[in-house]
Coordinates of C-alpha atoms and ligand atoms in Angstrom, one line a residue:
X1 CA -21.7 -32.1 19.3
X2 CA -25.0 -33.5 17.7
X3 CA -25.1 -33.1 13.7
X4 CA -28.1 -30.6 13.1
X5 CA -28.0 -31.0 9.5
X6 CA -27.1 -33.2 6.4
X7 CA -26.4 -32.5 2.8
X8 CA -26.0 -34.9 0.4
X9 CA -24.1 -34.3 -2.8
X10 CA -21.6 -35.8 -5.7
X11 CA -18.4 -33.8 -5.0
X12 CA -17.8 -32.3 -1.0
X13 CA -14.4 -29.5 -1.1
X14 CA -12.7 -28.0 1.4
X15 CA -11.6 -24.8 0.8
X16 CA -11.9 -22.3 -1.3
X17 CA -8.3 -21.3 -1.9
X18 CA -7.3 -21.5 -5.6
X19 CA -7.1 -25.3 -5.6
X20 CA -10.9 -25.4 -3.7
X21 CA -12.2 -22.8 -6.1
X22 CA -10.8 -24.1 -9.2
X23 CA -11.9 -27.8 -8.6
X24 CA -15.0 -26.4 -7.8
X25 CA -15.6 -24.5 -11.0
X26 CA -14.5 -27.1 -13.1
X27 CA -16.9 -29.6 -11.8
X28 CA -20.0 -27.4 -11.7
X29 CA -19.8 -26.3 -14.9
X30 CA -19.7 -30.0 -16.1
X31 CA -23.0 -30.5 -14.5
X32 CA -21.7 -32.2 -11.3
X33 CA -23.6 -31.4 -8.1
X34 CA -21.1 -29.7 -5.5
X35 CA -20.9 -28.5 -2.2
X36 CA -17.5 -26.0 -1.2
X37 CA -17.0 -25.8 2.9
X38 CA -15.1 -22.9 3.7
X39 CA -13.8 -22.5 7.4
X40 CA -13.6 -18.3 6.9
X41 CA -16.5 -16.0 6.5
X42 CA -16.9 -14.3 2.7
X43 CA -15.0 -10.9 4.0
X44 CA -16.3 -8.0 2.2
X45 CA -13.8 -5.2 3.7
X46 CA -11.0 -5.6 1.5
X47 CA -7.6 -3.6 1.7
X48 CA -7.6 -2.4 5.3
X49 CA -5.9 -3.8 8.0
X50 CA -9.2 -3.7 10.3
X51 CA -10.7 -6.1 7.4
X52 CA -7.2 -7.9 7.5
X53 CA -7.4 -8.1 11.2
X54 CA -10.6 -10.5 10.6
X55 CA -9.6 -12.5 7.8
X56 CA -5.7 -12.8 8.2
X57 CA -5.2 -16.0 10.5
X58 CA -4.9 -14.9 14.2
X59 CA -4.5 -11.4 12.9
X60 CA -0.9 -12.2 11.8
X61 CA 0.1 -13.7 14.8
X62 CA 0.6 -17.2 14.0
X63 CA 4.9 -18.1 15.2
X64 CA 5.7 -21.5 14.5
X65 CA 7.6 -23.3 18.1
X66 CA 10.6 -21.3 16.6
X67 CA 9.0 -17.8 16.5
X68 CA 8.8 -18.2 12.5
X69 CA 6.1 -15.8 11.5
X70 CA 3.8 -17.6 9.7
X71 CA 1.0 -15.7 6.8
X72 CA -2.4 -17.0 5.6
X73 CA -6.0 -15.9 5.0
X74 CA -9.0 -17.7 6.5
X75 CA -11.8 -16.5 4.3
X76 CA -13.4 -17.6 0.8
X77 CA -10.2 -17.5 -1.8
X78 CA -8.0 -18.1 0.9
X79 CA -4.7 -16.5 0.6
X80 CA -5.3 -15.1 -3.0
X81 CA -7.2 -12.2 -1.0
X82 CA -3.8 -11.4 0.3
X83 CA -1.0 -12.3 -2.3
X84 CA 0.7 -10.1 -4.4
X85 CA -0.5 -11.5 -7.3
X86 CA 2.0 -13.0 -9.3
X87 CA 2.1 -15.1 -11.8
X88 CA 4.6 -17.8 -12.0
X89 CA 4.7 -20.8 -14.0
X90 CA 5.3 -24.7 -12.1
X91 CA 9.3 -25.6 -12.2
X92 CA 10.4 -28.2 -15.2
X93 CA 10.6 -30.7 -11.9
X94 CA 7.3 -31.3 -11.2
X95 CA 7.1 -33.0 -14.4
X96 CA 10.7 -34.6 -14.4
X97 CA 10.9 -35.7 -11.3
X98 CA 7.2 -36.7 -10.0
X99 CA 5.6 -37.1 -14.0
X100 CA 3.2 -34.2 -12.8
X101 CA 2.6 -32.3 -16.6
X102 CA 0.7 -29.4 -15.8
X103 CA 1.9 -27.5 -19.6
X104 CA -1.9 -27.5 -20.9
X105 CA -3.7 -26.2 -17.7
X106 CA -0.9 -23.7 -17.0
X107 CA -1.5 -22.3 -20.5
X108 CA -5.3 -22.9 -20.6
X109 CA -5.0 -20.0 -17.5
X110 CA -2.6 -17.7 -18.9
X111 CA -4.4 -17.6 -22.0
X112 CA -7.9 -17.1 -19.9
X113 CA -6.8 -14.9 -17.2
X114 CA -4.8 -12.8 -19.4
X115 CA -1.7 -13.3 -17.5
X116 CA 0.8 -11.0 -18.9
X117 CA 3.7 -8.2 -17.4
X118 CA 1.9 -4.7 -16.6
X119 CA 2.8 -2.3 -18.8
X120 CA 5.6 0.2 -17.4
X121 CA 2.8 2.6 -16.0
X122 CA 1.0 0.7 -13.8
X123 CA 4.5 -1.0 -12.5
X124 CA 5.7 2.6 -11.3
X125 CA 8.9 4.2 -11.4
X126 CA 10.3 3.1 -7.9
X127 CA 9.9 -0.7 -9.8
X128 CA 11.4 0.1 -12.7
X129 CA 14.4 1.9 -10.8
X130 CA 15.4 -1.6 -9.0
X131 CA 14.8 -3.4 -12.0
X132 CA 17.3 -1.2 -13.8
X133 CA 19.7 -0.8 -11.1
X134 CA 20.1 -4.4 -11.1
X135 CA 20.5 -4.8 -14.9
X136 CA 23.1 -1.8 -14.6
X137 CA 24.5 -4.2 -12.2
X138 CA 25.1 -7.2 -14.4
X139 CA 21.7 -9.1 -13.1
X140 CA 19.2 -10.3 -15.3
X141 CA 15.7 -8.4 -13.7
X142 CA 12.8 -8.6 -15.8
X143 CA 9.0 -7.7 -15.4
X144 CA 7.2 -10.5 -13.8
X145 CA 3.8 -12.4 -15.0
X146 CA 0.7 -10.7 -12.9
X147 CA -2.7 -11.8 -11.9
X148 CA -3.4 -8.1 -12.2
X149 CA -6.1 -6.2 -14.7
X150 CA -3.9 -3.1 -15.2
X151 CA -7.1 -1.4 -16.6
X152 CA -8.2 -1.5 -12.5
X153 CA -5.3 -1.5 -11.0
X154 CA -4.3 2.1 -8.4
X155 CA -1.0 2.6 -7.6
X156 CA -1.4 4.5 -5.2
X157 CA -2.7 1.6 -2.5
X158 CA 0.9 1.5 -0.7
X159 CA 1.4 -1.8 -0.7
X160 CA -2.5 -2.6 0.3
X161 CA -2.6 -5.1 -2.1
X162 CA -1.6 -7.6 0.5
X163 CA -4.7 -6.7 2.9
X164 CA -6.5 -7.7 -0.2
X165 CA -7.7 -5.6 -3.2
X166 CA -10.3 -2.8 -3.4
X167 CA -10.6 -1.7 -6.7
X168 CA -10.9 -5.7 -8.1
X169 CA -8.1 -5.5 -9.9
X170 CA -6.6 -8.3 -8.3
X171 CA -7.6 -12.2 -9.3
X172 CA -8.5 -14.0 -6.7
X173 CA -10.0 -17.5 -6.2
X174 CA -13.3 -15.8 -5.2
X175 CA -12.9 -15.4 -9.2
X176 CA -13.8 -18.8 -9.8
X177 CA -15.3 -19.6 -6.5
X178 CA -18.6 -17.1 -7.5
X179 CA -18.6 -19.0 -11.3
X180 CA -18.4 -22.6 -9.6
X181 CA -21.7 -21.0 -7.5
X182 CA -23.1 -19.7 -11.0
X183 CA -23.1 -23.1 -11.9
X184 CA -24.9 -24.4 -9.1
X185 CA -22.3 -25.3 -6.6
X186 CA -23.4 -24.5 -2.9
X187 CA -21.1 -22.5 -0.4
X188 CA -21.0 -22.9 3.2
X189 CA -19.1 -20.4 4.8
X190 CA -18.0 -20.6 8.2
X191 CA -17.7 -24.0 8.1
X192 CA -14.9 -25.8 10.1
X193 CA -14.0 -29.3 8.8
X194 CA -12.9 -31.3 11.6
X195 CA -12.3 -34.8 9.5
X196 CA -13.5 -37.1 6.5
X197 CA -16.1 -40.1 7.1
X198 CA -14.6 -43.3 5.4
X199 CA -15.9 -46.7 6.1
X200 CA -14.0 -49.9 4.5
X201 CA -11.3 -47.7 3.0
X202 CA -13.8 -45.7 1.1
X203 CA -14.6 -41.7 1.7
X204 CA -17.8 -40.9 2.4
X205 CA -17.9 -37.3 3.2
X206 CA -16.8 -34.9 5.6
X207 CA -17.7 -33.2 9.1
X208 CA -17.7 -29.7 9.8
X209 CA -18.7 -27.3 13.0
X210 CA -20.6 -24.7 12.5
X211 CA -22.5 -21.7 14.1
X212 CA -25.2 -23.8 14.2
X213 CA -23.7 -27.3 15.0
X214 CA -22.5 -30.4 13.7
X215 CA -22.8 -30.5 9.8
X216 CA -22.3 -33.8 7.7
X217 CA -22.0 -33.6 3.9
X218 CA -22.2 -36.9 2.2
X219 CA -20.7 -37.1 -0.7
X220 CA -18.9 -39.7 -3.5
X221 CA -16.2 -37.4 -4.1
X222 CA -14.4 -35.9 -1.2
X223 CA -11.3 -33.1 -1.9
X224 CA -9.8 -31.6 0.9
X225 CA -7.9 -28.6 -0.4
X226 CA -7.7 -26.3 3.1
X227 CA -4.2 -24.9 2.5
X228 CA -0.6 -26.4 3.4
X229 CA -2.0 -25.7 7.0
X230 CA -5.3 -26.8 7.3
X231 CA -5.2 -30.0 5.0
X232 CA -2.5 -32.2 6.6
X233 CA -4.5 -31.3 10.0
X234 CA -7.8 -32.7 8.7
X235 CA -6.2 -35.9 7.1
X236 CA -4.3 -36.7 10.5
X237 CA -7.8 -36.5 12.0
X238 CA -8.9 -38.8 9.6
X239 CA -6.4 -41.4 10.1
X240 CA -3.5 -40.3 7.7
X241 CA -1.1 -40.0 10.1
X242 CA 1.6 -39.6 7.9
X243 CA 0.3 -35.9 6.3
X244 CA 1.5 -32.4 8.2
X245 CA 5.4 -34.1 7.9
X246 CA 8.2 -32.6 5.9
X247 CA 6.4 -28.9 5.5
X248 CA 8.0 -26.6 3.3
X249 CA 7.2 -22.4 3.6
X250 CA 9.5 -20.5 1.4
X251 CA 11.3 -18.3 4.0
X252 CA 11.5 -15.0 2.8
X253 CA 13.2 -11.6 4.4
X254 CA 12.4 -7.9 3.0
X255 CA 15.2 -6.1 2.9
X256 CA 14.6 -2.5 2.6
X257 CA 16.5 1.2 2.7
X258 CA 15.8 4.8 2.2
X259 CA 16.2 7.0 -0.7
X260 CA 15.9 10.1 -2.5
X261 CA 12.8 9.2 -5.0
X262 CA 9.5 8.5 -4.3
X263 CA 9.7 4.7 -2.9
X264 CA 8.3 1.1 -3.9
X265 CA 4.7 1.5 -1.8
X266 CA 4.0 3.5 -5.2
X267 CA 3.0 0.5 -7.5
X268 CA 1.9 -3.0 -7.2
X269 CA 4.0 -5.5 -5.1
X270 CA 6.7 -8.1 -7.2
X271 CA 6.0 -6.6 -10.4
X272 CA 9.6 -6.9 -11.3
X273 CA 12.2 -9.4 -10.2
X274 CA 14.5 -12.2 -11.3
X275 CA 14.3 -15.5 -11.4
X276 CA 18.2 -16.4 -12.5
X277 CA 19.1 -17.1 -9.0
X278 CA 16.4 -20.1 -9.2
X279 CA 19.0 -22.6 -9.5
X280 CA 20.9 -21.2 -6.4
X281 CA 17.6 -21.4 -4.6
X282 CA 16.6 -17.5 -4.4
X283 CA 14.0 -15.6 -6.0
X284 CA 13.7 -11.3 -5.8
X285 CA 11.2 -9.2 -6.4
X286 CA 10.7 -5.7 -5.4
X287 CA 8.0 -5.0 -2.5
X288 CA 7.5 -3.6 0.6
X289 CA 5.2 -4.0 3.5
X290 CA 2.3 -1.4 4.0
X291 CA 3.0 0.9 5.8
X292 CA 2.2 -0.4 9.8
X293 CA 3.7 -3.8 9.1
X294 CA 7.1 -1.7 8.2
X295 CA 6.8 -0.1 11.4
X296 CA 6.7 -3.0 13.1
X297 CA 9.1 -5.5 11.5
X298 CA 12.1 -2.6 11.1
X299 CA 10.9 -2.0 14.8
X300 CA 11.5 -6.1 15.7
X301 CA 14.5 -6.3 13.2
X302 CA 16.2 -2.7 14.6
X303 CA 14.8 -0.7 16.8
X304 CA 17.0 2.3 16.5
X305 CA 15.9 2.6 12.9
X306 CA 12.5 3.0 13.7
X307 CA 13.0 6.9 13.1
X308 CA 14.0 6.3 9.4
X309 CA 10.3 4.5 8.8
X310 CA 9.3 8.5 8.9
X311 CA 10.5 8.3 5.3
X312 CA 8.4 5.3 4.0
X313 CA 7.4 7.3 0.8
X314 CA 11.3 7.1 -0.1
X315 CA 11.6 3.3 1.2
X316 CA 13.0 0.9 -1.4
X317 CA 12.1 -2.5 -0.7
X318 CA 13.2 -6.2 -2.5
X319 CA 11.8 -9.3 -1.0
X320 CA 14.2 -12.5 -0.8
X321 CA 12.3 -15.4 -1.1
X322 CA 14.0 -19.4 -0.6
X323 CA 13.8 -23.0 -1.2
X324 CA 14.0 -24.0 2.0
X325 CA 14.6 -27.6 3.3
X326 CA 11.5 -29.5 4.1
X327 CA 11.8 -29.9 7.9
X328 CA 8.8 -27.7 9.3
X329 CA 5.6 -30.2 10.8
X330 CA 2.0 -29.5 11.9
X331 CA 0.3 -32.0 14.1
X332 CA -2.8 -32.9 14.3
X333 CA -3.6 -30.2 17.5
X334 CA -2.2 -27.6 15.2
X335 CA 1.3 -26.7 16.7
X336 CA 3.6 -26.0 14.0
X337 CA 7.5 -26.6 14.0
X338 CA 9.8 -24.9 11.2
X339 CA 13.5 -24.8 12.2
X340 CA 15.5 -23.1 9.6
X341 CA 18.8 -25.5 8.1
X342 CA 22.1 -24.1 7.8
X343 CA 21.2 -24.2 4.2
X344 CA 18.2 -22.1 4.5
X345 CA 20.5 -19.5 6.5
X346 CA 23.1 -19.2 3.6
X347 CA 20.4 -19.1 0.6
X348 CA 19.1 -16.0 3.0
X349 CA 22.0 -14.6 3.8
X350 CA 23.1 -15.2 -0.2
X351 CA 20.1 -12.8 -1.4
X352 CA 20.1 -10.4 1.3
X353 CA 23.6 -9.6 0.4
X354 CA 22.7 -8.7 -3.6
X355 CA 19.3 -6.9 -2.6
X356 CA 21.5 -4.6 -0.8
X357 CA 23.7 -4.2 -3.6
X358 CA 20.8 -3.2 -5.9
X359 CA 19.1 -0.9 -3.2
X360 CA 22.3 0.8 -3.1
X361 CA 22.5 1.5 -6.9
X362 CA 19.5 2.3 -7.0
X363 CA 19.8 5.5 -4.6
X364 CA 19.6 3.8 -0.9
X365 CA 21.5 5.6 1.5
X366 CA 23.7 2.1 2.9
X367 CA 23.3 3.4 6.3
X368 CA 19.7 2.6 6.4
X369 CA 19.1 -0.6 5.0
X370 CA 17.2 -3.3 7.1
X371 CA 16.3 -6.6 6.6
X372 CA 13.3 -7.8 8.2
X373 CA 13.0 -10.5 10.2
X374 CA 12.3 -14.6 8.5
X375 CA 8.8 -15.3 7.7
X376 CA 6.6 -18.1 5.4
X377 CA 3.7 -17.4 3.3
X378 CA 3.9 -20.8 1.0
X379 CA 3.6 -23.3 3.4
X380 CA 3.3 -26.7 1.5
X381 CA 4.4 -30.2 1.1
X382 CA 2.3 -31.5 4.5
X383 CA 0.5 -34.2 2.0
X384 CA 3.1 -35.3 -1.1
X385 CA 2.5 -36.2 -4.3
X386 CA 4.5 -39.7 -3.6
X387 CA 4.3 -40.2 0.0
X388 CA 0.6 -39.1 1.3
X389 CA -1.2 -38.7 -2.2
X390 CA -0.7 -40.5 -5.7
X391 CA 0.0 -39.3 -8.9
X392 CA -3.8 -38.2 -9.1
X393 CA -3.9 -36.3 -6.0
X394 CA -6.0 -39.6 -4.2
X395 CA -4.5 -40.1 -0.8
X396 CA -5.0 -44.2 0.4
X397 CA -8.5 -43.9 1.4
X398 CA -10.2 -44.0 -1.9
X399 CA -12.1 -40.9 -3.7
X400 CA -10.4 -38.7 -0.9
X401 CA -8.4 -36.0 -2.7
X402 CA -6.0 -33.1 -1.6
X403 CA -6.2 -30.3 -4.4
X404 CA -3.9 -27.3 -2.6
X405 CA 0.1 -26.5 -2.0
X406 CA 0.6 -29.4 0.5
X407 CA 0.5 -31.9 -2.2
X408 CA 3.7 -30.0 -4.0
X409 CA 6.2 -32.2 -2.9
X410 CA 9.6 -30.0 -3.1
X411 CA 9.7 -26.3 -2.2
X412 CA 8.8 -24.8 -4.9
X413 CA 10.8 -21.4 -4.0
X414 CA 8.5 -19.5 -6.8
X415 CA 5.3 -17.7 -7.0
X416 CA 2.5 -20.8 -6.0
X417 CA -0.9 -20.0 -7.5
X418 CA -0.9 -20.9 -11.4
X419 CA 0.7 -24.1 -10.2
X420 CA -2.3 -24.9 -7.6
X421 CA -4.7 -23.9 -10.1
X422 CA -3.6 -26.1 -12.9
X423 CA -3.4 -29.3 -10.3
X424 CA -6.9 -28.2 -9.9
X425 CA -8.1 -28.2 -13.4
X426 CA -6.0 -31.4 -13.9
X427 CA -7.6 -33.0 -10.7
X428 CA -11.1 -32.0 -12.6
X429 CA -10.1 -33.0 -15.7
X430 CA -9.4 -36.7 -13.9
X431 CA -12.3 -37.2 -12.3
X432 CA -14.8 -36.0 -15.1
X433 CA -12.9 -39.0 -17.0
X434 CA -12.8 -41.6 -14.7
X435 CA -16.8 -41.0 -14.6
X436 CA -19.1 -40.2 -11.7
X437 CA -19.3 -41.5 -8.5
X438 CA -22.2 -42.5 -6.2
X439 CA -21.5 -41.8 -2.6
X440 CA -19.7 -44.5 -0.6
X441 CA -19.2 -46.5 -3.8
X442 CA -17.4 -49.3 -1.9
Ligands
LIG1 C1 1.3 -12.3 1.7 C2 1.3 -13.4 0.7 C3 1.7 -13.0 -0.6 C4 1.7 -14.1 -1.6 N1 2.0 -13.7 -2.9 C5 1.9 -14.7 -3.9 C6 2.0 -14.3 -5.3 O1 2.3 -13.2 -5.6 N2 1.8 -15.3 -6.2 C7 1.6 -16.6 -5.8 O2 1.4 -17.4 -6.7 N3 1.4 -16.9 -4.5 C8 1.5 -16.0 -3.6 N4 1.3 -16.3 -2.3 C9 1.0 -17.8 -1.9 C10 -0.4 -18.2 -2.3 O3 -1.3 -17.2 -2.0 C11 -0.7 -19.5 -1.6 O4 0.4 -20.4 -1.8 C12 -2.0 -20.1 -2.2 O5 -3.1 -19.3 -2.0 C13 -2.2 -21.5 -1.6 O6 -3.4 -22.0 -2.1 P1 -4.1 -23.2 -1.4 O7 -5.4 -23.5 -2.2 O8 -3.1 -24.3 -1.2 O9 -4.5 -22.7 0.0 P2 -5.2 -21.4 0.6 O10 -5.1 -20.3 -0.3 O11 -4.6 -21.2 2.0 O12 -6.7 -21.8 0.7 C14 -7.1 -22.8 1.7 C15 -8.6 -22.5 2.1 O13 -9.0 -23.5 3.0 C16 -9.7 -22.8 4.1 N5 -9.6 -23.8 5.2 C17 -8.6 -24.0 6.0 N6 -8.9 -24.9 7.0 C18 -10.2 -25.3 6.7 C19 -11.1 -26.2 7.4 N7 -10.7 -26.9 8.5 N8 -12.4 -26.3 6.9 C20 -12.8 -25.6 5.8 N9 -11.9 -24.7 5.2 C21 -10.7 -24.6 5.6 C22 -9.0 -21.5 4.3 O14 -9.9 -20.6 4.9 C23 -8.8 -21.1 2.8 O15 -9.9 -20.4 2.2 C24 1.3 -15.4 -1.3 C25 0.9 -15.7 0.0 C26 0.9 -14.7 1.0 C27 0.4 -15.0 2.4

């Protein structure tokens, strides 16, 4: 295809998930001229699945080769529009282990955000209920940290939350993303970035298809920050073959039963949970599917339990997330492979077995309980800190950058965004020292 137009600029990104949008912002505001290339549209029809339909990738219908159900947005904030929201902060080994301190940043957004617990209220009483069952139980549940303003927040959206937020209570990347265009920074949506120009070793800029052709950005400063899925694709494009090995996703099952009192679609998803199974690799939280996807995932885990999804209003559900074993890859034509270790299978079956504990405590009849079947919504480690990029994000072709959750190099089996935020602010931070840079400085 023939490139129909050119831009030229300091600073070219790729994305606008949380790490796009939050390099993005930082740079702008420090005066730097920036252009963000987003592959999605900027959706507008939040928190209905006919929106969802357009912006959730292949209408949630993407399987890995194993039939792994696989989650994530295409549109500007990426999969913030669809996350639940939580607010977790990076694990002490990113900073033992790989010398990756991320303390100041992760503060610097708490403090900004206001990232706190929501006040009993806006959690509901179906949250509060699992939270106590457990602790009645001898488990240590607490509320969790939310990217939530419970000034906005409804609860009565059933779960909608994860087909993005209507009433703006949620924060999402299109947060920063509309400050970064405040400050000047241009936005092209609908914007596919095939792969990065680099001559002698040095980036240059990127190449992306669009409506209306062939677009070039040239730039001195190129950050690639497309998502666990769509990073290590562009890179092996570009000639880093070694990106889109050794993926990570978080594997996570709902489990999910029927009681008496009014049922966990009233009330903000993973508002409460635990994190003492961390070690163990498991994480829980309380949250259910909205409404159709229950339907269909009780209908593909058991069918004769469809009837029971009559009842959502009294459905209880906990999610049980895992560290999983990083042996998923994506190549370069986009086909994904995610087999599950035995490992994986016993931290699942480990956590199913004490969410059904707690649903039962808290009032689930044990004759309906479900659990759903595996999917991943954290897919990461494709382009590792240590293997594919350095210590400051740069992969071997110099001023080429990845800023998203494929740089994380271990599962991180937690909550993802404040962690891909503050590698943003710290990537910013980085290159506003080390000065600016004049495209294809060689
Ligand atoms: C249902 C669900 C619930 C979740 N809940 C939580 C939660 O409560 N808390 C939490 O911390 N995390 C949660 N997550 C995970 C979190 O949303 C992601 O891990 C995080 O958004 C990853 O950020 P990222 O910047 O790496 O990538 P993304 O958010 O995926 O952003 C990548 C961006 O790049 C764009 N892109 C892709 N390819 C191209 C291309 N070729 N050219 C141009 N642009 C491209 C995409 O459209 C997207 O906008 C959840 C995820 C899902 C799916």
């Amino acid at each position: 295809m023939p490139v129909t137009r050119q831009l030229e600029t300091d600073v070219v990104v790729v994305g606008s998930g949380p790490g796009g949008a939050t390099v993005a912002r930082r740079l702008a505001a420090a005066g730097r001229r920036v252009v963000v290339l987003e592959k999605g549209r900027d959706d507008q029809w939040l928190g209905s699945y006919v929106g969802a339909l357009r912006y959730v990738d292949r209408g949630g219908l993407l399987f890995t080769e194993e039939g792994l159900n696989l989650v994530r947005a295409i549109t500007t904030g990426g999969c913030t529009i669809i996350y639940c929201g939580t607010a977790t902060e990076p694990p002490p080994w990113l900073k033992e282990r790989y010398g990756i301190d991320l303390e100041g940043h992760v503060r610097e957004t708490i403090d900004e955000l206001h990232l706190e617990p929501l006040p009993d209220e806006v959690c509901g009483a179906p949250a509060l209920r699992l939270l106590e069952a457990a602790n009645e139980l001898g488990y240590h549940w607490t509320k969790l940290r939310k990217f939530i303003d419970p000034a906005k927040c409804k609860l009565t959206c059933g779960g909608a939350c994860m087909l993005g937020c209507r009433h703006g209570a949620k924060w999402t990347a299109r947060d920063y993303l509309a400050d970064a265009v405040r400050q000047g920074a241009e936005l092209v949506t609908r914007a596919d970035v095939r792969r990065v120009l680099h001559s002698d070793g040095v980036a240059t800029g990127v190449s992306a298809a669009t409506p209306d052709g062939m677009l070039e950005v040239h730039a001195g400063t190129v950050i690639v920050a497309a998502g666990g899925l769509g990073t290590p694709i562009i890179l092996q494009r570009s000639g880093i073959d070694e990106a889109g090995v050794g993926m990570f996703v978080d594997p996570l099952v709902m489990v999910a039963g029927v009681g008496r009192e009014r049922g966990t679609w009233y009330g903000p998803p993973m508002s409460v949970g635990t994190y003492e199974m961390i070690d163990e690799g498991v994480l829980l939280s309380n949250l259910i599917d909205p409404w159709a996807m229950h339907v269909i995932m009780t209908g593909l885990a058991a069918p004769r339990r469809l009837p029971q999804t009559l009842r959502f209003r009294h459905a209880f559900g906990i999610m049980v997330k895992i560290g999983d074993e990083r042996r998923g890859v994506i190549s370069v034509d986009g086909r994904i492979s995610k087999p599950l270790s035995e490992r994986d299978r016993s931290r699942l079956n480990r956590g199913v077995a004490v969410a059904e504990e707690i649903l039962q405590r808290a009032g689930c009849d044990p004759r309906t309980l479900v659990v759903g079947p595996v999917r991943g919504a954290h897919p990461g480690g494709t382009a590792r800190i240590g293997e594919v990029v350095d210590h400051d994000l740069q992969t071997r072709i110099r001023n080429l950058y990845v800023c998203d959750a494929s740089a994380i190099p271990e599962a991180l089996d937690l909550p993802v965004v404040l962690t891909v935020i503050a590698l943003g602010k710290r990537l910013a931070d980085h290159l506003l020292a080390r000065g600016p840079r004049q495209r294809a400085a060689a």
